[in-house]
JSON list of C-alpha atoms and ligand atoms in Angstrom, two decimals:
[
{"chain": "A", "resi": 312, "resn": "UNK", "atom": "CA", "xyz": [-1.44, 1.97, 26.27]},
{"chain": "A", "resi": 313, "resn": "UNK", "atom": "CA", "xyz": [-1.84, -1.75, 25.69]},
{"chain": "A", "resi": 314, "resn": "UNK", "atom": "CA", "xyz": [1.48, -3.43, 26.21]},
{"chain": "A", "resi": 315, "resn": "UNK", "atom": "CA", "xyz": [2.17, -5.73, 23.30]},
{"chain": "A", "resi": 316, "resn": "UNK", "atom": "CA", "xyz": [3.66, -9.03, 24.43]},
{"chain": "A", "resi": 317, "resn": "UNK", "atom": "CA", "xyz": [6.10, -11.30, 22.68]},
{"chain": "A", "resi": 318, "resn": "UNK", "atom": "CA", "xyz": [7.82, -14.48, 23.82]},
{"chain": "A", "resi": 319, "resn": "UNK", "atom": "CA", "xyz": [11.56, -14.38, 24.05]},
{"chain": "A", "resi": 320, "resn": "UNK", "atom": "CA", "xyz": [11.88, -17.06, 21.38]},
{"chain": "A", "resi": 321, "resn": "UNK", "atom": "CA", "xyz": [9.85, -14.87, 19.01]},
{"chain": "A", "resi": 322, "resn": "UNK", "atom": "CA", "xyz": [12.30, -12.01, 19.54]},
{"chain": "A", "resi": 323, "resn": "UNK", "atom": "CA", "xyz": [15.13, -14.01, 18.07]},
{"chain": "A", "resi": 324, "resn": "UNK", "atom": "CA", "xyz": [13.08, -15.43, 15.22]},
{"chain": "A", "resi": 325, "resn": "UNK", "atom": "CA", "xyz": [9.87, -13.93, 13.85]},
{"chain": "A", "resi": 326, "resn": "UNK", "atom": "CA", "xyz": [10.06, -10.49, 15.47]},
{"chain": "A", "resi": 327, "resn": "UNK", "atom": "CA", "xyz": [13.73, -9.58, 15.39]},
{"chain": "A", "resi": 328, "resn": "UNK", "atom": "CA", "xyz": [15.07, -6.08, 15.04]},
{"chain": "A", "resi": 329, "resn": "UNK", "atom": "CA", "xyz": [13.21, -4.25, 12.31]},
{"chain": "A", "resi": 330, "resn": "UNK", "atom": "CA", "xyz": [10.39, -6.80, 12.46]},
{"chain": "A", "resi": 331, "resn": "UNK", "atom": "CA", "xyz": [6.79, -5.59, 12.38]},
{"chain": "A", "resi": 332, "resn": "UNK", "atom": "CA", "xyz": [4.99, -6.71, 15.48]},
{"chain": "A", "resi": 333, "resn": "UNK", "atom": "CA", "xyz": [1.20, -6.73, 15.50]},
{"chain": "A", "resi": 334, "resn": "UNK", "atom": "CA", "xyz": [-0.72, -5.96, 18.69]},
{"chain": "A", "resi": 335, "resn": "UNK", "atom": "CA", "xyz": [-4.49, -6.14, 19.08]},
{"chain": "A", "resi": 336, "resn": "UNK", "atom": "CA", "xyz": [-4.92, -2.49, 18.17]},
{"chain": "A", "resi": 337, "resn": "UNK", "atom": "CA", "xyz": [-1.98, -1.46, 16.00]},
{"chain": "A", "resi": 338, "resn": "UNK", "atom": "CA", "xyz": [1.47, -2.46, 14.79]},
{"chain": "A", "resi": 339, "resn": "UNK", "atom": "CA", "xyz": [4.95, -1.74, 16.03]},
{"chain": "A", "resi": 340, "resn": "UNK", "atom": "CA", "xyz": [8.46, -2.15, 14.80]},
{"chain": "A", "resi": 341, "resn": "UNK", "atom": "CA", "xyz": [11.16, -3.59, 17.04]},
{"chain": "A", "resi": 342, "resn": "UNK", "atom": "CA", "xyz": [13.78, -0.84, 17.45]},
{"chain": "A", "resi": 343, "resn": "UNK", "atom": "CA", "xyz": [17.49, -1.17, 16.74]},
{"chain": "A", "resi": 344, "resn": "UNK", "atom": "CA", "xyz": [19.91, -2.45, 19.37]},
{"chain": "A", "resi": 345, "resn": "UNK", "atom": "CA", "xyz": [21.13, 1.04, 20.27]},
{"chain": "A", "resi": 346, "resn": "UNK", "atom": "CA", "xyz": [17.70, 1.60, 21.89]},
{"chain": "A", "resi": 347, "resn": "UNK", "atom": "CA", "xyz": [17.77, -1.58, 24.01]},
{"chain": "A", "resi": 348, "resn": "UNK", "atom": "CA", "xyz": [18.51, -1.57, 27.73]},
{"chain": "A", "resi": 349, "resn": "UNK", "atom": "CA", "xyz": [21.63, -3.65, 27.75]},
{"chain": "A", "resi": 350, "resn": "UNK", "atom": "CA", "xyz": [21.87, -3.93, 31.54]},
{"chain": "A", "resi": 351, "resn": "UNK", "atom": "CA", "xyz": [18.55, -5.84, 31.53]},
{"chain": "A", "resi": 352, "resn": "UNK", "atom": "CA", "xyz": [19.84, -8.44, 29.09]},
{"chain": "A", "resi": 353, "resn": "UNK", "atom": "CA", "xyz": [21.09, -11.59, 30.87]},
{"chain": "A", "resi": 354, "resn": "UNK", "atom": "CA", "xyz": [24.32, -13.04, 29.57]},
{"chain": "A", "resi": 355, "resn": "UNK", "atom": "CA", "xyz": [24.21, -16.45, 27.93]},
{"chain": "A", "resi": 356, "resn": "UNK", "atom": "CA", "xyz": [27.15, -18.73, 28.74]},
{"chain": "A", "resi": 357, "resn": "UNK", "atom": "CA", "xyz": [28.12, -20.11, 25.35]},
{"chain": "A", "resi": 358, "resn": "UNK", "atom": "CA", "xyz": [31.82, -19.28, 25.08]},
{"chain": "A", "resi": 359, "resn": "UNK", "atom": "CA", "xyz": [32.47, -21.52, 22.06]},
{"chain": "A", "resi": 360, "resn": "UNK", "atom": "CA", "xyz": [29.57, -20.06, 20.11]},
{"chain": "A", "resi": 361, "resn": "UNK", "atom": "CA", "xyz": [30.67, -16.55, 21.07]},
{"chain": "A", "resi": 362, "resn": "UNK", "atom": "CA", "xyz": [34.19, -17.29, 19.85]},
{"chain": "A", "resi": 363, "resn": "UNK", "atom": "CA", "xyz": [32.99, -18.68, 16.54]},
{"chain": "A", "resi": 364, "resn": "UNK", "atom": "CA", "xyz": [30.86, -15.54, 16.07]},
{"chain": "A", "resi": 365, "resn": "UNK", "atom": "CA", "xyz": [33.86, -13.37, 17.04]},
{"chain": "A", "resi": 366, "resn": "UNK", "atom": "CA", "xyz": [31.97, -11.59, 19.82]},
{"chain": "A", "resi": 367, "resn": "UNK", "atom": "CA", "xyz": [33.01, -11.16, 23.47]},
{"chain": "A", "resi": 368, "resn": "UNK", "atom": "CA", "xyz": [29.67, -12.10, 24.99]},
{"chain": "A", "resi": 369, "resn": "UNK", "atom": "CA", "xyz": [26.18, -13.29, 24.10]},
{"chain": "A", "resi": 370, "resn": "UNK", "atom": "CA", "xyz": [23.05, -11.86, 25.76]},
{"chain": "A", "resi": 371, "resn": "UNK", "atom": "CA", "xyz": [19.42, -12.80, 25.61]},
{"chain": "A", "resi": 372, "resn": "UNK", "atom": "CA", "xyz": [16.60, -10.33, 24.98]},
{"chain": "A", "resi": 373, "resn": "UNK", "atom": "CA", "xyz": [15.26, -8.87, 28.27]},
{"chain": "A", "resi": 374, "resn": "UNK", "atom": "CA", "xyz": [11.93, -10.38, 29.27]},
{"chain": "A", "resi": 375, "resn": "UNK", "atom": "CA", "xyz": [9.48, -10.19, 32.14]},
{"chain": "A", "resi": 376, "resn": "UNK", "atom": "CA", "xyz": [9.23, -6.48, 32.74]},
{"chain": "A", "resi": 377, "resn": "UNK", "atom": "CA", "xyz": [7.33, -3.68, 31.09]},
{"chain": "A", "resi": 378, "resn": "UNK", "atom": "CA", "xyz": [8.87, -1.99, 28.07]},
{"chain": "A", "resi": 379, "resn": "UNK", "atom": "CA", "xyz": [11.70, -4.50, 27.98]},
{"chain": "A", "resi": 380, "resn": "UNK", "atom": "CA", "xyz": [12.00, -4.32, 24.25]},
{"chain": "A", "resi": 381, "resn": "UNK", "atom": "CA", "xyz": [11.95, -0.87, 22.66]},
{"chain": "A", "resi": 382, "resn": "UNK", "atom": "CA", "xyz": [9.41, -0.48, 19.88]},
{"chain": "A", "resi": 383, "resn": "UNK", "atom": "CA", "xyz": [8.26, 2.35, 17.71]},
{"chain": "A", "resi": 384, "resn": "UNK", "atom": "CA", "xyz": [4.82, 2.68, 16.21]},
{"chain": "A", "resi": 385, "resn": "UNK", "atom": "CA", "xyz": [5.25, 1.73, 12.58]},
{"chain": "A", "resi": 386, "resn": "UNK", "atom": "CA", "xyz": [3.81, 2.14, 10.11]},
{"chain": "A", "resi": 387, "resn": "UNK", "atom": "CA", "xyz": [2.20, 5.37, 11.26]},
{"chain": "A", "resi": 388, "resn": "UNK", "atom": "CA", "xyz": [0.01, 5.50, 8.15]},
{"chain": "A", "resi": 389, "resn": "UNK", "atom": "CA", "xyz": [-3.42, 4.00, 8.88]},
{"chain": "A", "resi": 390, "resn": "UNK", "atom": "CA", "xyz": [-6.57, 3.19, 6.92]},
{"chain": "A", "resi": 391, "resn": "UNK", "atom": "CA", "xyz": [-10.12, 2.97, 8.30]},
{"chain": "A", "resi": 392, "resn": "UNK", "atom": "CA", "xyz": [-11.85, -0.15, 6.92]},
{"chain": "A", "resi": 393, "resn": "UNK", "atom": "CA", "xyz": [-15.26, 1.56, 7.19]},
{"chain": "A", "resi": 394, "resn": "UNK", "atom": "CA", "xyz": [-14.98, 5.15, 5.99]},
{"chain": "A", "resi": 395, "resn": "UNK", "atom": "CA", "xyz": [-11.77, 4.31, 4.01]},
{"chain": "A", "resi": 396, "resn": "UNK", "atom": "CA", "xyz": [-9.94, 7.44, 5.17]},
{"chain": "A", "resi": 397, "resn": "UNK", "atom": "CA", "xyz": [-6.17, 7.15, 4.97]},
{"chain": "A", "resi": 398, "resn": "UNK", "atom": "CA", "xyz": [-3.83, 9.31, 7.03]},
{"chain": "A", "resi": 399, "resn": "UNK", "atom": "CA", "xyz": [-1.34, 9.50, 9.85]},
{"chain": "A", "resi": 400, "resn": "UNK", "atom": "CA", "xyz": [-2.54, 8.02, 13.10]},
{"chain": "A", "resi": 401, "resn": "UNK", "atom": "CA", "xyz": [-2.99, 11.39, 14.78]},
{"chain": "A", "resi": 402, "resn": "UNK", "atom": "CA", "xyz": [-5.10, 12.62, 11.86]},
{"chain": "A", "resi": 403, "resn": "UNK", "atom": "CA", "xyz": [-7.56, 9.71, 11.99]},
{"chain": "A", "resi": 404, "resn": "UNK", "atom": "CA", "xyz": [-7.72, 8.93, 15.68]},
{"chain": "A", "resi": 405, "resn": "UNK", "atom": "CA", "xyz": [-8.60, 11.23, 18.59]},
{"chain": "A", "resi": 406, "resn": "UNK", "atom": "CA", "xyz": [-6.15, 9.51, 20.90]},
{"chain": "A", "resi": 407, "resn": "UNK", "atom": "CA", "xyz": [-2.94, 8.44, 19.23]},
{"chain": "A", "resi": 408, "resn": "UNK", "atom": "CA", "xyz": [-2.52, 5.63, 21.76]},
{"chain": "A", "resi": 409, "resn": "UNK", "atom": "CA", "xyz": [-5.66, 3.99, 20.41]},
{"chain": "A", "resi": 410, "resn": "UNK", "atom": "CA", "xyz": [-5.76, 3.31, 16.70]},
{"chain": "A", "resi": 411, "resn": "UNK", "atom": "CA", "xyz": [-9.47, 3.96, 16.32]},
{"chain": "A", "resi": 412, "resn": "UNK", "atom": "CA", "xyz": [-11.27, 6.05, 13.68]},
{"chain": "A", "resi": 413, "resn": "UNK", "atom": "CA", "xyz": [-12.60, 9.26, 15.22]},
{"chain": "A", "resi": 414, "resn": "UNK", "atom": "CA", "xyz": [-15.62, 9.18, 12.87]},
{"chain": "A", "resi": 415, "resn": "UNK", "atom": "CA", "xyz": [-16.97, 5.67, 13.21]},
{"chain": "A", "resi": 416, "resn": "UNK", "atom": "CA", "xyz": [-14.98, 4.16, 16.11]},
{"chain": "A", "resi": 417, "resn": "UNK", "atom": "CA", "xyz": [-13.63, 1.33, 13.95]},
{"chain": "A", "resi": 418, "resn": "UNK", "atom": "CA", "xyz": [-10.16, -0.06, 14.65]},
{"chain": "A", "resi": 419, "resn": "UNK", "atom": "CA", "xyz": [-7.74, 1.36, 12.10]},
{"chain": "A", "resi": 420, "resn": "UNK", "atom": "CA", "xyz": [-5.53, -0.89, 9.98]},
{"chain": "A", "resi": 421, "resn": "UNK", "atom": "CA", "xyz": [-1.88, -0.09, 9.33]},
{"chain": "A", "resi": 422, "resn": "UNK", "atom": "CA", "xyz": [-1.30, 0.74, 5.66]},
{"chain": "A", "resi": 423, "resn": "UNK", "atom": "CA", "xyz": [0.47, -2.22, 4.08]},
{"chain": "A", "resi": 424, "resn": "UNK", "atom": "CA", "xyz": [3.03, -0.45, 1.91]},
{"chain": "A", "resi": 425, "resn": "UNK", "atom": "CA", "xyz": [6.30, 0.92, 3.24]},
{"chain": "A", "resi": 426, "resn": "UNK", "atom": "CA", "xyz": [9.46, 2.11, 1.50]},
{"chain": "A", "resi": 427, "resn": "UNK", "atom": "CA", "xyz": [13.05, 0.97, 2.09]},
{"chain": "A", "resi": 428, "resn": "UNK", "atom": "CA", "xyz": [16.39, 1.87, 0.62]},
{"chain": "A", "resi": 429, "resn": "UNK", "atom": "CA", "xyz": [19.47, -0.23, -0.04]},
{"chain": "A", "resi": 430, "resn": "UNK", "atom": "CA", "xyz": [21.23, 1.16, 3.01]},
{"chain": "A", "resi": 431, "resn": "UNK", "atom": "CA", "xyz": [18.66, -0.34, 5.35]},
{"chain": "A", "resi": 432, "resn": "UNK", "atom": "CA", "xyz": [16.41, 2.65, 6.03]},
{"chain": "A", "resi": 433, "resn": "UNK", "atom": "CA", "xyz": [12.69, 2.22, 6.18]},
{"chain": "A", "resi": 434, "resn": "UNK", "atom": "CA", "xyz": [9.96, 4.84, 5.99]},
{"chain": "A", "resi": 435, "resn": "UNK", "atom": "CA", "xyz": [6.25, 5.47, 5.46]},
{"chain": "A", "resi": 436, "resn": "UNK", "atom": "CA", "xyz": [4.98, 5.07, 1.93]},
{"chain": "A", "resi": 437, "resn": "UNK", "atom": "CA", "xyz": [4.62, 8.57, 0.36]},
{"chain": "A", "resi": 438, "resn": "UNK", "atom": "CA", "xyz": [0.88, 8.13, -0.30]},
{"chain": "A", "resi": 439, "resn": "UNK", "atom": "CA", "xyz": [0.23, 11.90, -0.38]},
{"chain": "A", "resi": 440, "resn": "UNK", "atom": "CA", "xyz": [2.95, 12.52, -2.96]},
{"chain": "A", "resi": 441, "resn": "UNK", "atom": "CA", "xyz": [1.88, 9.41, -4.90]},
{"chain": "A", "resi": 442, "resn": "UNK", "atom": "CA", "xyz": [-1.63, 10.80, -5.41]},
{"chain": "A", "resi": 443, "resn": "UNK", "atom": "CA", "xyz": [-0.73, 14.48, -5.83]},
{"chain": "A", "resi": 444, "resn": "UNK", "atom": "CA", "xyz": [2.40, 13.79, -7.93]},
{"chain": "A", "resi": 445, "resn": "UNK", "atom": "CA", "xyz": [4.24, 16.58, -6.21]},
{"chain": "A", "resi": 446, "resn": "UNK", "atom": "CA", "xyz": [1.42, 19.07, -6.95]},
{"chain": "A", "resi": 447, "resn": "UNK", "atom": "CA", "xyz": [-0.28, 19.03, -3.54]},
{"chain": "A", "resi": 448, "resn": "UNK", "atom": "CA", "xyz": [-1.22, 22.60, -2.66]},
{"chain": "A", "resi": 449, "resn": "UNK", "atom": "CA", "xyz": [-0.66, 22.97, 1.08]},
{"chain": "A", "resi": 450, "resn": "UNK", "atom": "CA", "xyz": [-3.43, 25.56, 1.37]},
{"chain": "A", "resi": 451, "resn": "UNK", "atom": "CA", "xyz": [-6.12, 23.16, 0.14]},
{"chain": "A", "resi": 452, "resn": "UNK", "atom": "CA", "xyz": [-7.92, 20.78, 2.46]},
{"chain": "A", "resi": 453, "resn": "UNK", "atom": "CA", "xyz": [-6.65, 17.27, 1.79]},
{"chain": "A", "resi": 454, "resn": "UNK", "atom": "CA", "xyz": [-8.79, 14.51, 3.25]},
{"chain": "A", "resi": 455, "resn": "UNK", "atom": "CA", "xyz": [-7.70, 11.35, 1.50]},
{"chain": "A", "resi": 456, "resn": "UNK", "atom": "CA", "xyz": [-9.34, 7.96, 1.07]},
{"chain": "A", "resi": 457, "resn": "UNK", "atom": "CA", "xyz": [-8.09, 4.58, -0.04]},
{"chain": "A", "resi": 458, "resn": "UNK", "atom": "CA", "xyz": [-10.94, 2.83, -1.85]},
{"chain": "A", "resi": 459, "resn": "UNK", "atom": "CA", "xyz": [-11.11, -0.78, -2.97]},
{"chain": "A", "resi": 460, "resn": "UNK", "atom": "CA", "xyz": [-12.71, -0.60, -6.42]},
{"chain": "A", "resi": 461, "resn": "UNK", "atom": "CA", "xyz": [-12.21, -3.99, -7.98]},
{"chain": "A", "resi": 462, "resn": "UNK", "atom": "CA", "xyz": [-12.93, -7.54, -6.94]},
{"chain": "A", "resi": 463, "resn": "UNK", "atom": "CA", "xyz": [-9.29, -8.45, -6.45]},
{"chain": "A", "resi": 464, "resn": "UNK", "atom": "CA", "xyz": [-7.00, -7.14, -3.78]},
{"chain": "A", "resi": 465, "resn": "UNK", "atom": "CA", "xyz": [-4.41, -6.13, -6.35]},
{"chain": "A", "resi": 466, "resn": "UNK", "atom": "CA", "xyz": [-2.73, -2.75, -6.07]},
{"chain": "A", "resi": 467, "resn": "UNK", "atom": "CA", "xyz": [-4.47, -1.63, -9.28]},
{"chain": "A", "resi": 468, "resn": "UNK", "atom": "CA", "xyz": [-7.82, -1.97, -7.49]},
{"chain": "A", "resi": 469, "resn": "UNK", "atom": "CA", "xyz": [-6.78, 0.20, -4.56]},
{"chain": "A", "resi": 470, "resn": "UNK", "atom": "CA", "xyz": [-7.51, 3.80, -5.48]},
{"chain": "A", "resi": 471, "resn": "UNK", "atom": "CA", "xyz": [-6.43, 6.93, -3.66]},
{"chain": "A", "resi": 472, "resn": "UNK", "atom": "CA", "xyz": [-8.74, 9.95, -3.79]},
{"chain": "A", "resi": 473, "resn": "UNK", "atom": "CA", "xyz": [-8.61, 13.39, -2.14]},
{"chain": "A", "resi": 474, "resn": "UNK", "atom": "CA", "xyz": [-11.16, 16.08, -1.31]},
{"chain": "A", "resi": 475, "resn": "UNK", "atom": "CA", "xyz": [-8.96, 18.68, -3.02]},
{"chain": "A", "resi": 476, "resn": "UNK", "atom": "CA", "xyz": [-10.18, 17.36, -6.39]},
{"chain": "A", "resi": 477, "resn": "UNK", "atom": "CA", "xyz": [-6.91, 15.91, -7.70]},
{"chain": "A", "resi": 478, "resn": "UNK", "atom": "CA", "xyz": [-7.44, 13.08, -10.20]},
{"chain": "A", "resi": 479, "resn": "UNK", "atom": "CA", "xyz": [-7.64, 9.72, -8.39]},
{"chain": "A", "resi": 480, "resn": "UNK", "atom": "CA", "xyz": [-4.70, 7.32, -8.74]},
{"chain": "A", "resi": 481, "resn": "UNK", "atom": "CA", "xyz": [-4.48, 3.61, -8.05]},
{"chain": "A", "resi": 482, "resn": "UNK", "atom": "CA", "xyz": [-1.47, 1.97, -6.46]},
{"chain": "A", "resi": 483, "resn": "UNK", "atom": "CA", "xyz": [-0.39, 0.02, -9.51]},
{"chain": "A", "resi": 484, "resn": "UNK", "atom": "CA", "xyz": [3.36, 0.34, -9.82]},
{"chain": "A", "resi": 485, "resn": "UNK", "atom": "CA", "xyz": [3.84, 1.18, -6.14]},
{"chain": "A", "resi": 486, "resn": "UNK", "atom": "CA", "xyz": [5.94, -1.93, -5.56]},
{"chain": "A", "resi": 487, "resn": "UNK", "atom": "CA", "xyz": [9.45, -1.56, -6.92]},
{"chain": "A", "resi": 488, "resn": "UNK", "atom": "CA", "xyz": [11.80, 1.36, -7.39]},
{"chain": "A", "resi": 489, "resn": "UNK", "atom": "CA", "xyz": [10.18, 4.78, -6.87]},
{"chain": "A", "resi": 490, "resn": "UNK", "atom": "CA", "xyz": [12.55, 7.24, -8.56]},
{"chain": "A", "resi": 491, "resn": "UNK", "atom": "CA", "xyz": [9.89, 9.97, -8.74]},
{"chain": "A", "resi": 492, "resn": "UNK", "atom": "CA", "xyz": [10.19, 10.50, -4.97]},
{"chain": "A", "resi": 493, "resn": "UNK", "atom": "CA", "xyz": [13.87, 11.38, -4.92]},
{"chain": "A", "resi": 494, "resn": "UNK", "atom": "CA", "xyz": [16.27, 9.93, -2.43]},
{"chain": "A", "resi": 495, "resn": "UNK", "atom": "CA", "xyz": [15.75, 8.36, 0.96]},
{"chain": "A", "resi": 496, "resn": "UNK", "atom": "CA", "xyz": [15.25, 10.60, 4.01]},
{"chain": "A", "resi": 497, "resn": "UNK", "atom": "CA", "xyz": [16.99, 8.10, 6.25]},
{"chain": "A", "resi": 498, "resn": "UNK", "atom": "CA", "xyz": [14.11, 8.25, 8.68]},
{"chain": "A", "resi": 499, "resn": "UNK", "atom": "CA", "xyz": [14.57, 4.90, 10.33]},
{"chain": "A", "resi": 500, "resn": "UNK", "atom": "CA", "xyz": [17.58, 2.69, 10.24]},
{"chain": "A", "resi": 501, "resn": "UNK", "atom": "CA", "xyz": [16.84, -0.94, 10.80]},
{"chain": "A", "resi": 502, "resn": "UNK", "atom": "CA", "xyz": [20.20, -2.47, 10.04]},
{"chain": "A", "resi": 503, "resn": "UNK", "atom": "CA", "xyz": [23.71, -1.11, 10.27]},
{"chain": "A", "resi": 504, "resn": "UNK", "atom": "CA", "xyz": [24.82, 0.27, 6.90]},
{"chain": "B", "resi": 497, "resn": "ZN", "atom": "ZN1", "xyz": [-13.56, 5.56, 9.71]},
{"chain": "B", "resi": 498, "resn": "ZN", "atom": "ZN1", "xyz": [-5.41, 16.64, -2.04]},
{"chain": "B", "resi": 499, "resn": "ZN", "atom": "ZN1", "xyz": [18.40, 5.38, 3.09]}
]
């Protein structure tokens, strides 16, 4: 697997915990502190700053080794820019370590929409449920595509289709509250609630 690299300064600014980190082939999310190797984090001697923050000690992000900073692959939903298939990484790619379309060998793009709840959880956008409106028959074959139909890149011009024959649906309205999908599954917690 390609090891994504970040500078230490980036880890306390742009790519903090819960930040989406792009690598050349896919995207990752920086995991929560409970997944970090604390013994690899060097202390920072700033006693006055530590006191004013009401913490006992300050540490800097580990750097220099492999897998210093724990990441998860996120979002897992990918789109092929060529054949326009949308699916989970393992559905579109032969090797889940390489985000590459198994049909046309094009690099896959992470799907841009994700969902979050007020308690700080984050999850994949429910694109299957969005298109099938809760009617998806598990016995049918569902091979979905995300097609760009208009000239703008607005959500209304991005249209989901499926081989099962369900009526296509664009993504208009996909940004904002999504009450039709029920409550959060609490899949990933990115900030303490
Ligand atoms: Zn493809
Ligand atoms: Zn379907
Ligand atoms: Zn939640």
